[in-house]
Amino acid sequence: MANEGINQENYPIKTIVILVQENHSFDHMLGWMKSLNPEIDGVTGKESNPLSTTDPDSTRIYYSNDSDFIQPDPGHMYQEVYEQIFGVPWTKESSSSGFPPTMEGFAQQAESVEVGLSKVVMSGFKPDDVPVYQDLVMEFAVCDRWFASVPGETQPNRLYLHSATSNGAISNDTSRLIQGFPQKTIFESLEESGLSFGIYYQYPPSTLFYRNLRQLKYIDNFHQFDLNFKQDCEEGTLPNYVVIEQRYFDLQILPGNDDHPSHDISEGQKLIKEVYEALRSSPQWHEILFLVTYDEHGGFYDHVPTPVSDVPSPDGIASPAPYNFQFDRLGVRVPTILISPWIERGTVLHGPSGPYPSSQFEHSSIPATVKKLFNLKDFLTKRDEWAGTFEGILTRASPRTDCPVSLPEPEKMRDGEANEDAKLTEFQVELVQLCAVLKGDYKDGISLEKLVENMKVKEATGYMDVAFKQFCDDCRKAKEEGKDDSYIPPKFLSSSQPSRSTSSIFGRPYPPPAATPTFGRTNATSISGYDFLIAVSFLISPPTNLSPLISATPPSSSTNESVSTRTPPVVGPEVVSAVFSGGVMLLEVTS
């Protein structure tokens, strides 16, 4: 969609789509693409790491191309990444010693955690293992000099994506999670310039870690991916800035598609394929730039030294003790692919040409490029002012007409099903705690740490489902009551406030509220006669008895009920099909 705020004279792009996967280095995911295009700074198999950086006769682990389904989750906390980059364990003394980034500590650090893990982190996927990426790299552009913003975990890096700072965070901080991170984001900059944005989520969106996005005025900027994304692509109504949030939890019925170990990467490939094909078929295709990157390297080896000098702190805020990190160096290199009909086939994007001699591509390059393409007013921090921008990749005078319409179908890599009893990752813990904050549970004296103690994946998704639904219902109710746009619900639920439901059905309130308890648009779609679709937000096992969810009378055009709450008749409609995808169950029923 065109808008006056966009610098339309210089750039053809009106919509930027961002999808950020989890926990893989460039070499691990795309390093072997060098065999297809020698210009890519990838791997050849000559790269290696010693098992001990202090022993000159140490066994060396050479890089291989036999990566398969990844069961362990390699270390990627701040101190672990320090050892991977510099080859020595983090201490207060070593952190101030000025060691060069040798990238020699991956095998040593991994082996100290688990015997044999060094071979896992020193291996990568063959191009055929990631066929969707293989086609995209050959058809569009790959950037082989894109680094994580922080040498640490998921959450601080995801904060940089849309705000060019983590506001001093290098790990989970429960007190700040409750308050929400206060920094200005690219979403607000877009709004100030009269531009639009949309967040298409499959689980409660991590963008709600930003406090300002919890305000009522932004409710309609959140959309369920499975219900709305393809529709908006088909209708040509995608906003100027699109963020795709994936399934961060791995269930048997809904496998995780964020690529986080131990999730099957074929599910992530399916997601990229789905998004690309929807964009490719959209009437907006000639105005789209689609970027796929990863939040951080996940503990996997990469041979390119990370920049450790001349990196500006975004805001002068240091991390808490004991690390006191100044945010003056970057993280490990991560995979990044850029897709647009304005990009020449087989392009390789190396380091940026500015705006400063030391500038690099990193996550702050996203808000920096959005500012440049859309002619926004101000930078967010000193970091996005410094970061390289990637609009130079749009080199064509006219859009290509030979872009593939479809991408290969990936093959399942994991034997067996998802482990629903798996321990939560650090990021999953933070998402559960976020939902607890949105629901208001911590005000009832429930410790956020106690809440997630011993919680497993299936239990977590059930809790999140109920909590997020209640938050969405609070948002709807607050809007109906005419609350101010800056209001952030709930404020927060007190222990004396009764629950909205006295029973539940498979982890969600039952009966459901009359209005759609989700951000964005209604879930109910009227078809003809008594045939209609009922969309039920669903995160865990489907009910064996569907009759309580089904009414013989289809929703009228004036209602926005997601599921009827009327008493079912003795002879009701029959379920003729059920499709599960991305946290949504679609039921086709007929009377």
Coordinates of C-alpha atoms in Angstrom, one line a residue:
M1 CA 0.0 0.0 0.0
A2 CA 1.4 3.4 -1.0
N3 CA 1.8 6.1 1.6
E4 CA 2.9 9.7 1.6
G5 CA 5.6 9.0 4.2
I6 CA 7.5 6.7 1.8
N7 CA 10.3 8.0 -0.3
Q8 CA 8.7 6.7 -3.5
E9 CA 10.9 8.7 -5.8
N10 CA 14.0 6.7 -5.0
Y11 CA 12.8 3.2 -3.9
P12 CA 10.1 0.9 -5.2
I13 CA 9.6 -0.8 -1.8
K14 CA 6.4 -0.1 0.0
T15 CA 6.3 -3.2 2.3
I16 CA 9.1 -4.8 4.3
V17 CA 8.5 -8.2 5.7
I18 CA 10.7 -9.5 8.6
L19 CA 10.9 -13.1 9.7
V20 CA 13.5 -14.0 12.4
Q21 CA 14.3 -17.6 13.1
E22 CA 16.1 -19.1 16.1
N23 CA 19.6 -20.1 17.0
H24 CA 21.8 -21.0 14.0
S25 CA 25.1 -19.5 12.8
F26 CA 25.7 -18.7 9.2
D27 CA 28.1 -21.6 8.7
H28 CA 25.7 -24.0 10.3
M29 CA 22.8 -23.2 8.1
L30 CA 24.3 -21.7 4.9
G31 CA 28.0 -22.3 5.1
W32 CA 28.0 -25.1 2.6
M33 CA 26.2 -22.9 0.0
K34 CA 29.7 -21.9 -1.0
S35 CA 29.8 -25.1 -3.0
L36 CA 27.0 -23.6 -5.2
N37 CA 28.4 -20.1 -5.3
P38 CA 32.1 -19.6 -4.5
E39 CA 31.5 -15.9 -3.8
I40 CA 29.8 -16.8 -0.6
D41 CA 32.1 -16.7 2.4
G42 CA 31.2 -20.1 3.6
V43 CA 33.0 -23.3 4.5
T44 CA 35.2 -25.9 2.7
G45 CA 35.8 -28.5 5.4
K46 CA 39.3 -27.2 6.2
E47 CA 38.0 -25.1 9.2
S48 CA 38.6 -26.6 12.6
N49 CA 38.7 -26.0 16.3
P50 CA 40.8 -27.6 19.0
L51 CA 39.3 -29.5 21.9
S52 CA 41.6 -27.5 24.2
T53 CA 42.8 -24.0 23.3
T54 CA 45.7 -24.2 25.8
D55 CA 47.1 -27.5 24.5
P56 CA 49.1 -27.1 21.3
D57 CA 48.8 -30.8 20.6
S58 CA 45.1 -30.9 21.2
T59 CA 42.9 -33.0 18.9
R60 CA 41.2 -30.7 16.3
I61 CA 37.6 -31.1 15.2
Y62 CA 37.2 -30.4 11.5
Y63 CA 34.0 -28.9 10.1
S64 CA 31.7 -31.4 8.4
N65 CA 28.5 -31.3 6.4
D66 CA 26.7 -34.1 8.2
S67 CA 24.5 -32.0 10.5
D68 CA 21.2 -33.7 11.1
F69 CA 18.3 -33.4 13.5
I70 CA 19.8 -31.4 16.4
Q71 CA 18.8 -32.9 19.8
P72 CA 21.1 -31.0 22.2
D73 CA 20.8 -27.2 22.5
P74 CA 24.4 -25.8 22.5
G75 CA 25.4 -23.0 24.8
H76 CA 24.7 -19.4 23.8
M77 CA 24.6 -17.5 27.1
Y78 CA 26.9 -14.5 27.3
Q79 CA 29.8 -16.2 29.1
E80 CA 29.5 -19.2 26.8
V81 CA 29.6 -17.1 23.7
Y82 CA 32.7 -15.3 25.1
E83 CA 34.6 -18.5 25.3
Q84 CA 33.5 -19.5 21.8
I85 CA 34.7 -16.3 20.3
F86 CA 37.9 -15.7 22.2
G87 CA 38.9 -19.3 23.1
V88 CA 39.2 -18.7 26.9
P89 CA 36.6 -18.9 29.6
W90 CA 35.0 -15.6 30.8
T91 CA 36.5 -14.1 33.9
K92 CA 36.6 -10.6 35.1
E93 CA 40.3 -10.5 34.3
S94 CA 40.0 -12.2 30.8
S95 CA 37.1 -9.9 29.8
S96 CA 39.5 -6.9 30.0
S97 CA 42.5 -8.5 28.4
G98 CA 41.7 -7.5 24.8
F99 CA 42.0 -11.0 23.3
P100 CA 41.5 -11.3 19.5
P101 CA 38.3 -13.1 18.3
T102 CA 40.0 -16.3 17.1
M103 CA 36.6 -18.2 16.8
E104 CA 38.6 -21.2 18.3
G105 CA 36.6 -21.9 21.4
F106 CA 33.4 -23.5 20.0
A107 CA 34.6 -27.2 20.3
Q108 CA 36.2 -26.6 23.7
Q109 CA 33.1 -24.9 25.2
A110 CA 30.7 -27.5 23.7
E111 CA 32.8 -30.5 24.9
S112 CA 32.9 -29.1 28.4
V113 CA 29.1 -29.3 28.5
E114 CA 28.6 -32.8 26.9
V115 CA 31.0 -35.3 25.5
G116 CA 30.6 -35.4 21.7
L117 CA 28.8 -32.1 21.5
S118 CA 31.9 -30.6 19.8
K119 CA 31.1 -32.5 16.7
V120 CA 27.6 -31.2 16.7
V121 CA 28.6 -27.6 16.8
M122 CA 31.3 -28.2 14.2
S123 CA 29.0 -29.4 11.5
G124 CA 26.5 -27.8 9.1
F125 CA 23.7 -28.6 6.8
K126 CA 24.2 -29.6 3.1
P127 CA 22.3 -27.4 0.7
D128 CA 19.9 -30.2 -0.1
D129 CA 19.0 -30.4 3.6
V130 CA 17.6 -26.9 3.4
P131 CA 16.1 -26.9 -0.1
V132 CA 14.0 -23.7 0.5
Y133 CA 17.1 -21.8 1.5
Q134 CA 19.0 -23.3 -1.4
D135 CA 16.5 -21.9 -3.9
L136 CA 16.3 -18.5 -2.2
V137 CA 20.1 -18.1 -2.1
M138 CA 20.4 -18.9 -5.8
E139 CA 17.3 -16.9 -6.8
F140 CA 17.8 -13.7 -4.7
A141 CA 20.5 -12.5 -2.3
V142 CA 22.4 -13.8 0.7
C143 CA 24.3 -11.6 3.1
D144 CA 27.5 -13.2 4.5
R145 CA 28.4 -10.4 6.8
W146 CA 25.3 -10.1 9.1
F147 CA 26.0 -10.4 12.8
A148 CA 23.9 -10.7 15.9
S149 CA 23.6 -7.5 17.8
V150 CA 24.6 -9.0 21.1
P151 CA 27.0 -11.9 21.9
G152 CA 24.3 -13.6 23.9
E153 CA 20.9 -15.1 24.0
T154 CA 17.6 -14.7 22.1
Q155 CA 15.7 -12.0 23.9
P156 CA 18.3 -9.2 23.9
N157 CA 18.9 -9.8 20.2
R158 CA 15.2 -9.8 19.4
L159 CA 14.9 -6.5 21.2
Y160 CA 17.5 -5.0 18.9
L161 CA 15.5 -6.0 15.8
H162 CA 12.9 -3.4 16.3
S163 CA 14.5 -0.9 18.7
A164 CA 18.3 -1.0 18.1
T165 CA 18.9 -1.6 21.8
S166 CA 18.1 -4.1 24.5
N167 CA 18.1 -1.3 27.1
G168 CA 20.9 -3.0 29.0
A169 CA 19.6 -6.6 28.9
I170 CA 21.8 -9.6 28.0
S171 CA 19.5 -12.2 29.6
N172 CA 16.1 -12.6 31.3
D173 CA 15.2 -9.9 33.8
T174 CA 11.9 -10.7 35.5
S175 CA 11.3 -7.3 37.0
R176 CA 11.8 -5.6 33.7
L177 CA 9.7 -8.2 32.0
I178 CA 6.8 -7.2 34.2
Q179 CA 7.2 -3.5 33.4
G180 CA 7.9 -4.1 29.8
F181 CA 11.0 -2.7 28.0
P182 CA 10.5 1.1 27.7
Q183 CA 12.5 2.0 24.6
K184 CA 11.0 3.5 21.5
T185 CA 10.6 1.1 18.6
I186 CA 10.4 1.3 14.9
F187 CA 6.7 0.6 15.2
E188 CA 6.2 4.0 16.8
S189 CA 8.4 5.7 14.3
L190 CA 6.3 4.3 11.5
E191 CA 3.1 5.4 13.2
E192 CA 4.5 9.0 13.6
S193 CA 5.1 9.2 9.9
G194 CA 1.6 7.9 9.1
L195 CA 2.8 4.5 8.0
S196 CA 1.3 1.1 9.0
F197 CA 2.6 -2.1 10.6
G198 CA 1.3 -5.5 11.4
I199 CA 2.4 -8.4 13.5
Y200 CA 1.2 -11.8 12.4
Y201 CA 1.6 -14.2 15.3
Q202 CA 1.2 -17.9 15.8
Y203 CA 1.9 -17.9 19.5
P204 CA 1.6 -15.0 21.9
P205 CA 3.9 -12.5 20.2
S206 CA 7.3 -11.7 21.7
T207 CA 7.0 -8.1 20.4
L208 CA 4.8 -7.6 23.5
F209 CA 8.1 -7.5 25.5
Y210 CA 8.0 -3.8 24.4
R211 CA 5.8 -2.1 26.9
N212 CA 4.4 0.5 24.5
L213 CA 3.0 -2.2 22.2
R214 CA 0.8 -3.4 25.0
Q215 CA -1.3 -0.1 24.7
L216 CA -4.8 -0.4 23.5
K217 CA -4.2 1.7 20.4
Y218 CA -2.0 -1.1 18.9
I219 CA -4.4 -4.0 19.4
D220 CA -5.6 -3.9 15.8
N221 CA -2.0 -4.2 14.6
F222 CA -1.8 -7.8 15.8
H223 CA -3.2 -10.5 13.6
Q224 CA -3.4 -14.3 13.7
F225 CA -1.0 -15.6 11.1
D226 CA -3.1 -18.6 9.9
L227 CA -6.3 -16.6 9.6
N228 CA -5.1 -13.3 8.2
F229 CA -1.7 -13.4 6.5
K230 CA -2.6 -15.2 3.3
Q231 CA -5.9 -13.2 3.1
D232 CA -4.0 -9.9 3.4
C233 CA -1.5 -11.1 0.8
E234 CA -4.3 -12.0 -1.6
E235 CA -6.2 -8.8 -1.1
G236 CA -3.1 -6.6 -1.4
T237 CA -3.6 -5.1 2.1
L238 CA -0.3 -5.9 3.8
P239 CA 0.9 -3.0 5.9
N240 CA 4.2 -1.1 5.3
Y241 CA 6.1 -3.1 7.9
V242 CA 5.2 -6.8 8.5
V243 CA 6.6 -9.0 11.3
I244 CA 6.0 -12.7 11.2
E245 CA 6.1 -14.5 14.7
Q246 CA 6.4 -18.2 14.5
R247 CA 5.5 -21.2 16.7
Y248 CA 8.1 -21.1 19.4
F249 CA 6.9 -24.3 21.1
D250 CA 7.1 -27.9 19.8
L251 CA 3.9 -30.0 20.0
Q252 CA 3.0 -33.2 18.3
I253 CA 0.0 -31.7 16.6
L254 CA 1.7 -28.3 16.0
P255 CA 5.4 -28.7 15.6
G256 CA 7.6 -25.8 16.3
N257 CA 8.7 -23.9 13.2
D258 CA 11.2 -21.5 14.6
D259 CA 14.3 -23.7 13.9
H260 CA 15.3 -23.7 17.6
P261 CA 17.0 -27.0 18.5
S262 CA 15.5 -29.6 19.0
H263 CA 12.7 -28.5 16.6
D264 CA 12.7 -30.1 13.2
I265 CA 14.2 -27.5 10.7
S266 CA 11.9 -28.9 8.0
E267 CA 9.1 -27.1 9.8
G268 CA 11.0 -23.9 9.6
Q269 CA 11.6 -24.5 5.9
K270 CA 7.8 -25.0 5.5
L271 CA 7.1 -21.7 7.2
I272 CA 9.6 -19.8 4.9
K273 CA 8.0 -21.5 1.9
E274 CA 4.5 -20.6 3.0
V275 CA 5.3 -17.0 3.6
Y276 CA 7.3 -16.6 0.3
E277 CA 4.6 -18.2 -1.8
A278 CA 1.9 -16.0 -0.3
L279 CA 4.0 -12.9 -0.9
R280 CA 4.9 -14.0 -4.5
S281 CA 1.2 -14.4 -5.4
S282 CA 0.2 -11.1 -3.9
P283 CA -0.6 -8.0 -6.0
Q284 CA 1.9 -6.2 -3.8
W285 CA 4.8 -8.5 -4.8
H286 CA 6.5 -5.8 -6.9
E287 CA 6.6 -3.5 -3.8
I288 CA 7.9 -6.1 -1.3
L289 CA 11.3 -6.7 0.3
F290 CA 11.3 -9.9 2.4
L291 CA 14.2 -10.5 4.9
V292 CA 14.9 -13.8 6.7
T293 CA 17.5 -13.8 9.4
Y294 CA 18.3 -15.5 12.8
D295 CA 18.3 -13.9 16.2
E296 CA 21.7 -15.4 17.2
H297 CA 24.0 -18.3 16.5
G298 CA 22.8 -20.8 19.1
G299 CA 26.3 -22.0 20.0
F300 CA 27.1 -23.3 16.5
Y301 CA 30.5 -22.6 15.0
D302 CA 31.1 -19.8 12.5
H303 CA 34.6 -19.0 11.1
V304 CA 34.2 -15.3 10.5
P305 CA 35.6 -13.2 13.4
T306 CA 32.9 -11.2 15.1
P307 CA 33.5 -7.4 15.2
V308 CA 34.9 -6.4 18.6
S309 CA 36.0 -2.8 18.1
D310 CA 34.5 0.5 17.0
V311 CA 30.9 -0.7 17.8
P312 CA 28.9 2.1 19.5
S313 CA 26.8 1.5 22.6
P314 CA 23.3 2.3 21.6
D315 CA 22.4 4.3 24.7
G316 CA 25.2 4.1 27.2
I317 CA 23.4 1.5 29.3
A318 CA 25.6 -1.3 30.6
S319 CA 24.4 -4.8 31.5
P320 CA 24.1 -5.7 35.2
A321 CA 27.0 -7.2 37.2
P322 CA 29.0 -9.3 37.0
Y323 CA 29.4 -8.8 33.3
N324 CA 28.9 -5.1 33.0
F325 CA 28.8 -5.5 29.3
Q326 CA 29.0 -2.1 27.5
F327 CA 27.4 -3.4 24.2
D328 CA 30.5 -2.3 22.3
R329 CA 31.0 -5.5 20.3
L330 CA 28.7 -7.7 18.2
G331 CA 27.6 -11.3 18.3
V332 CA 28.4 -14.2 16.0
R333 CA 27.5 -14.1 12.2
V334 CA 24.0 -15.4 11.4
P335 CA 22.2 -16.4 8.2
T336 CA 20.4 -13.6 6.3
I337 CA 18.6 -13.9 3.0
L338 CA 17.0 -10.9 1.2
I339 CA 14.1 -11.5 -1.3
S340 CA 12.6 -9.1 -3.8
P341 CA 11.9 -8.9 -7.5
W342 CA 14.2 -5.9 -7.5
I343 CA 17.2 -8.1 -6.6
E344 CA 19.4 -9.7 -9.2
R345 CA 19.6 -13.5 -9.2
G346 CA 22.4 -15.0 -7.2
T347 CA 23.5 -11.8 -5.4
V348 CA 26.0 -12.0 -2.5
L349 CA 25.9 -9.0 -0.1
H350 CA 29.2 -8.6 1.8
G351 CA 29.9 -5.8 4.3
P352 CA 28.2 -2.4 4.0
S353 CA 29.9 0.7 2.5
G354 CA 28.9 2.9 5.4
P355 CA 27.6 5.1 6.9
Y356 CA 30.8 4.8 9.0
P357 CA 34.1 3.0 8.2
S358 CA 33.4 0.5 11.0
S359 CA 29.7 0.0 10.2
Q360 CA 28.4 -3.6 10.0
F361 CA 25.2 -5.4 9.1
E362 CA 23.5 -6.4 12.3
H363 CA 19.9 -6.5 13.6
S364 CA 19.9 -2.7 14.0
S365 CA 20.3 -2.6 10.2
I366 CA 16.6 -3.4 10.0
P367 CA 15.3 -0.1 11.7
A368 CA 18.1 1.8 10.0
T369 CA 17.0 0.6 6.6
V370 CA 13.3 1.1 7.4
K371 CA 14.1 4.7 8.3
K372 CA 16.0 5.2 5.0
L373 CA 13.5 3.5 2.7
F374 CA 10.4 5.1 4.3
N375 CA 12.0 8.5 5.0
L376 CA 11.4 8.4 8.7
K377 CA 12.3 11.3 10.9
D378 CA 14.8 10.1 13.5
F379 CA 17.1 7.2 14.4
L380 CA 16.1 5.2 17.5
T381 CA 19.6 5.0 19.1
K382 CA 23.3 5.5 18.2
R383 CA 23.4 1.8 17.1
D384 CA 21.0 2.1 14.2
E385 CA 22.6 5.4 13.2
W386 CA 25.8 3.4 12.9
A387 CA 24.5 0.2 11.4
G388 CA 24.8 -0.5 7.7
T389 CA 21.7 -0.3 5.5
F390 CA 20.8 -2.8 2.8
E391 CA 18.7 -0.8 0.4
G392 CA 21.7 -1.0 -2.0
I393 CA 20.6 -4.6 -2.8
L394 CA 17.8 -3.2 -4.9
T395 CA 19.8 -2.7 -8.1
R396 CA 17.4 -3.4 -10.9
A397 CA 15.7 -0.7 -13.0
S398 CA 12.5 -2.8 -13.2
P399 CA 11.2 -5.8 -11.2
R400 CA 12.0 -9.4 -12.4
T401 CA 9.3 -11.5 -14.0
D402 CA 11.2 -14.8 -13.6
C403 CA 11.0 -15.1 -9.8
P404 CA 9.8 -18.7 -8.8
V405 CA 6.2 -19.0 -7.9
S406 CA 6.8 -21.9 -5.6
L407 CA 9.6 -23.4 -3.6
P408 CA 10.6 -27.0 -2.9
E409 CA 8.7 -29.1 -0.4
P410 CA 11.1 -29.9 2.5
E411 CA 11.4 -33.4 3.9
K412 CA 10.9 -34.2 7.5
M413 CA 14.3 -34.5 9.2
R414 CA 13.3 -35.8 12.7
D415 CA 12.4 -39.4 13.4
G416 CA 9.4 -39.6 15.6
E417 CA 7.3 -36.8 17.1
A418 CA 7.8 -33.7 19.2
N419 CA 8.7 -34.2 22.9
E420 CA 5.9 -32.4 24.7
D421 CA 7.5 -33.2 28.0
A422 CA 10.7 -31.3 27.1
K423 CA 12.2 -28.8 29.5
L424 CA 11.5 -25.1 28.6
T425 CA 14.3 -23.1 26.9
E426 CA 15.2 -19.7 28.4
F427 CA 13.2 -17.9 25.7
Q428 CA 10.2 -20.2 26.2
V429 CA 10.4 -19.4 30.0
E430 CA 10.3 -15.7 29.1
L431 CA 7.3 -16.1 26.9
V432 CA 5.4 -18.0 29.6
Q433 CA 6.3 -15.3 32.1
L434 CA 5.2 -12.6 29.6
C435 CA 1.8 -14.2 29.4
A436 CA 1.6 -14.4 33.1
V437 CA 2.3 -10.6 33.3
L438 CA -0.3 -9.9 30.6
K439 CA -2.9 -12.0 32.5
G440 CA -2.0 -10.3 35.8
D441 CA -1.0 -13.5 37.7
Y442 CA 2.0 -12.0 39.3
K443 CA -0.3 -9.5 41.1
D444 CA -1.9 -12.5 42.8
G445 CA 1.3 -13.2 44.5
I446 CA 2.3 -15.9 42.0
S447 CA 6.1 -15.8 41.6
L448 CA 7.0 -15.8 38.0
E449 CA 10.0 -18.0 38.8
K450 CA 7.8 -20.4 40.7
L451 CA 5.3 -20.5 37.9
V452 CA 7.7 -21.9 35.4
E453 CA 9.6 -24.2 37.8
N454 CA 9.5 -27.7 36.4
M455 CA 7.0 -26.6 33.7
K456 CA 7.1 -28.7 30.5
V457 CA 6.3 -27.7 26.9
K458 CA 2.7 -29.0 26.8
E459 CA 1.7 -27.5 30.2
A460 CA 3.3 -24.2 29.1
T461 CA 1.3 -23.9 25.9
G462 CA -1.9 -24.6 27.8
Y463 CA -1.2 -22.0 30.4
M464 CA -0.1 -19.4 27.7
D465 CA -3.3 -20.1 25.7
V466 CA -5.5 -19.2 28.7
A467 CA -3.4 -16.3 29.8
F468 CA -3.2 -14.7 26.4
K469 CA -6.8 -15.2 25.7
Q470 CA -7.7 -13.4 28.9
F471 CA -5.4 -10.5 28.1
C472 CA -7.0 -10.2 24.7
D473 CA -10.5 -10.2 26.2
D474 CA -9.4 -7.5 28.7
C475 CA -8.2 -5.4 25.7
R476 CA -11.6 -5.9 24.0
K477 CA -13.5 -5.0 27.2
A478 CA -11.3 -1.9 27.8
K479 CA -12.0 -0.7 24.3
E480 CA -15.7 -1.2 24.8
E481 CA -15.5 0.9 28.0
G482 CA -13.8 3.7 26.1
K483 CA -10.5 3.5 27.8
D484 CA -7.7 5.8 26.6
D485 CA -5.5 4.6 23.7
S486 CA -2.5 4.6 26.0
Y487 CA -4.2 2.3 28.5
I488 CA -2.4 -1.0 29.1
P489 CA -4.7 -3.8 30.3
P490 CA -5.1 -5.4 32.7
K491 CA -4.2 -2.9 35.4
F492 CA -3.6 -5.8 36.8
L493 CA -6.1 -8.4 38.0
S494 CA -6.5 -8.5 41.8
S495 CA -6.9 -11.6 43.8
S496 CA -10.5 -10.5 44.6
Q497 CA -11.5 -10.3 41.0
P498 CA -13.5 -13.5 40.1
S499 CA -12.3 -15.6 37.2
R500 CA -14.2 -15.2 33.9
S501 CA -14.8 -18.9 33.6
T502 CA -15.3 -21.7 36.1
S503 CA -14.4 -24.5 33.8
S504 CA -12.1 -25.1 30.9
I505 CA -11.9 -27.3 27.9
F506 CA -8.4 -28.5 26.9
G507 CA -6.6 -25.6 28.5
R508 CA -8.9 -22.7 27.5
P509 CA -11.9 -20.9 29.1
Y510 CA -15.3 -22.6 28.4
P511 CA -17.8 -21.3 27.4
P512 CA -15.7 -18.8 25.4
P513 CA -16.6 -15.1 25.5
A514 CA -19.1 -13.8 23.0
A515 CA -16.6 -11.6 21.2
T516 CA -13.4 -12.8 19.6
P517 CA -10.8 -13.0 22.3
T518 CA -7.9 -12.3 20.0
F519 CA -6.1 -9.3 18.6
G520 CA -7.2 -8.1 15.3
R521 CA -10.1 -9.3 13.3
T522 CA -13.0 -11.8 13.8
N523 CA -12.2 -15.5 13.4
A524 CA -15.7 -16.5 12.2
T525 CA -16.3 -16.6 8.4
S526 CA -19.8 -17.1 7.1
I527 CA -20.2 -19.3 4.1
S528 CA -23.4 -20.4 2.4
G529 CA -26.5 -22.1 4.0
Y530 CA -25.5 -24.0 7.0
D531 CA -22.0 -24.7 5.9
F532 CA -19.5 -22.6 7.6
L533 CA -16.0 -22.6 9.2
I534 CA -15.4 -22.2 12.8
A535 CA -11.9 -21.0 13.7
V536 CA -10.9 -22.1 17.2
S537 CA -7.6 -20.9 18.6
F538 CA -6.0 -24.0 19.7
L539 CA -2.6 -24.8 21.2
I540 CA -2.9 -28.3 22.6
S541 CA -4.7 -31.6 21.8
P542 CA -8.1 -31.3 20.1
P543 CA -11.2 -32.3 21.9
T544 CA -12.6 -35.8 21.3
N545 CA -16.2 -34.5 21.6
L546 CA -16.7 -31.5 19.4
S547 CA -20.4 -31.1 19.9
P548 CA -20.1 -28.4 22.7
L549 CA -18.2 -26.2 20.2
I550 CA -20.7 -26.5 17.4
S551 CA -24.1 -24.8 16.8
A552 CA -26.7 -25.8 14.2
T553 CA -27.2 -22.1 13.3
P554 CA -24.3 -20.4 11.4
P555 CA -23.0 -17.1 12.6
S556 CA -24.9 -14.2 11.2
S557 CA -23.0 -11.5 9.2
S558 CA -23.5 -9.1 12.2
T559 CA -21.7 -11.3 14.8
N560 CA -18.1 -11.7 15.5
E561 CA -18.4 -14.8 17.6
S562 CA -15.5 -17.2 17.1
V563 CA -17.5 -20.1 18.5
S564 CA -21.2 -20.3 19.3
T565 CA -22.0 -20.7 23.0
R566 CA -25.7 -21.7 22.5
T567 CA -26.9 -25.0 23.7
P568 CA -26.3 -27.7 21.1
P569 CA -29.3 -29.4 19.6
V570 CA -30.0 -33.1 20.0
V571 CA -29.2 -33.5 16.3
G572 CA -26.4 -31.2 15.4
P573 CA -24.1 -30.5 12.5
E574 CA -21.5 -33.0 11.4
V575 CA -17.8 -32.2 11.3
V576 CA -16.6 -32.9 7.7
S577 CA -13.0 -31.7 8.0
A578 CA -10.6 -30.3 10.6
V579 CA -7.3 -28.6 9.8
F580 CA -4.7 -27.7 12.4
S581 CA -2.1 -25.1 11.6
G582 CA -0.2 -22.5 13.6
G583 CA -2.3 -22.5 16.8
V584 CA -5.6 -22.5 14.9
M585 CA -8.1 -25.3 14.3
L586 CA -10.4 -24.8 11.4
L587 CA -13.5 -27.0 11.4
E588 CA -15.8 -27.3 8.5
V589 CA -19.3 -28.4 9.6
T590 CA -22.6 -29.0 7.9
S591 CA -26.1 -29.6 9.3

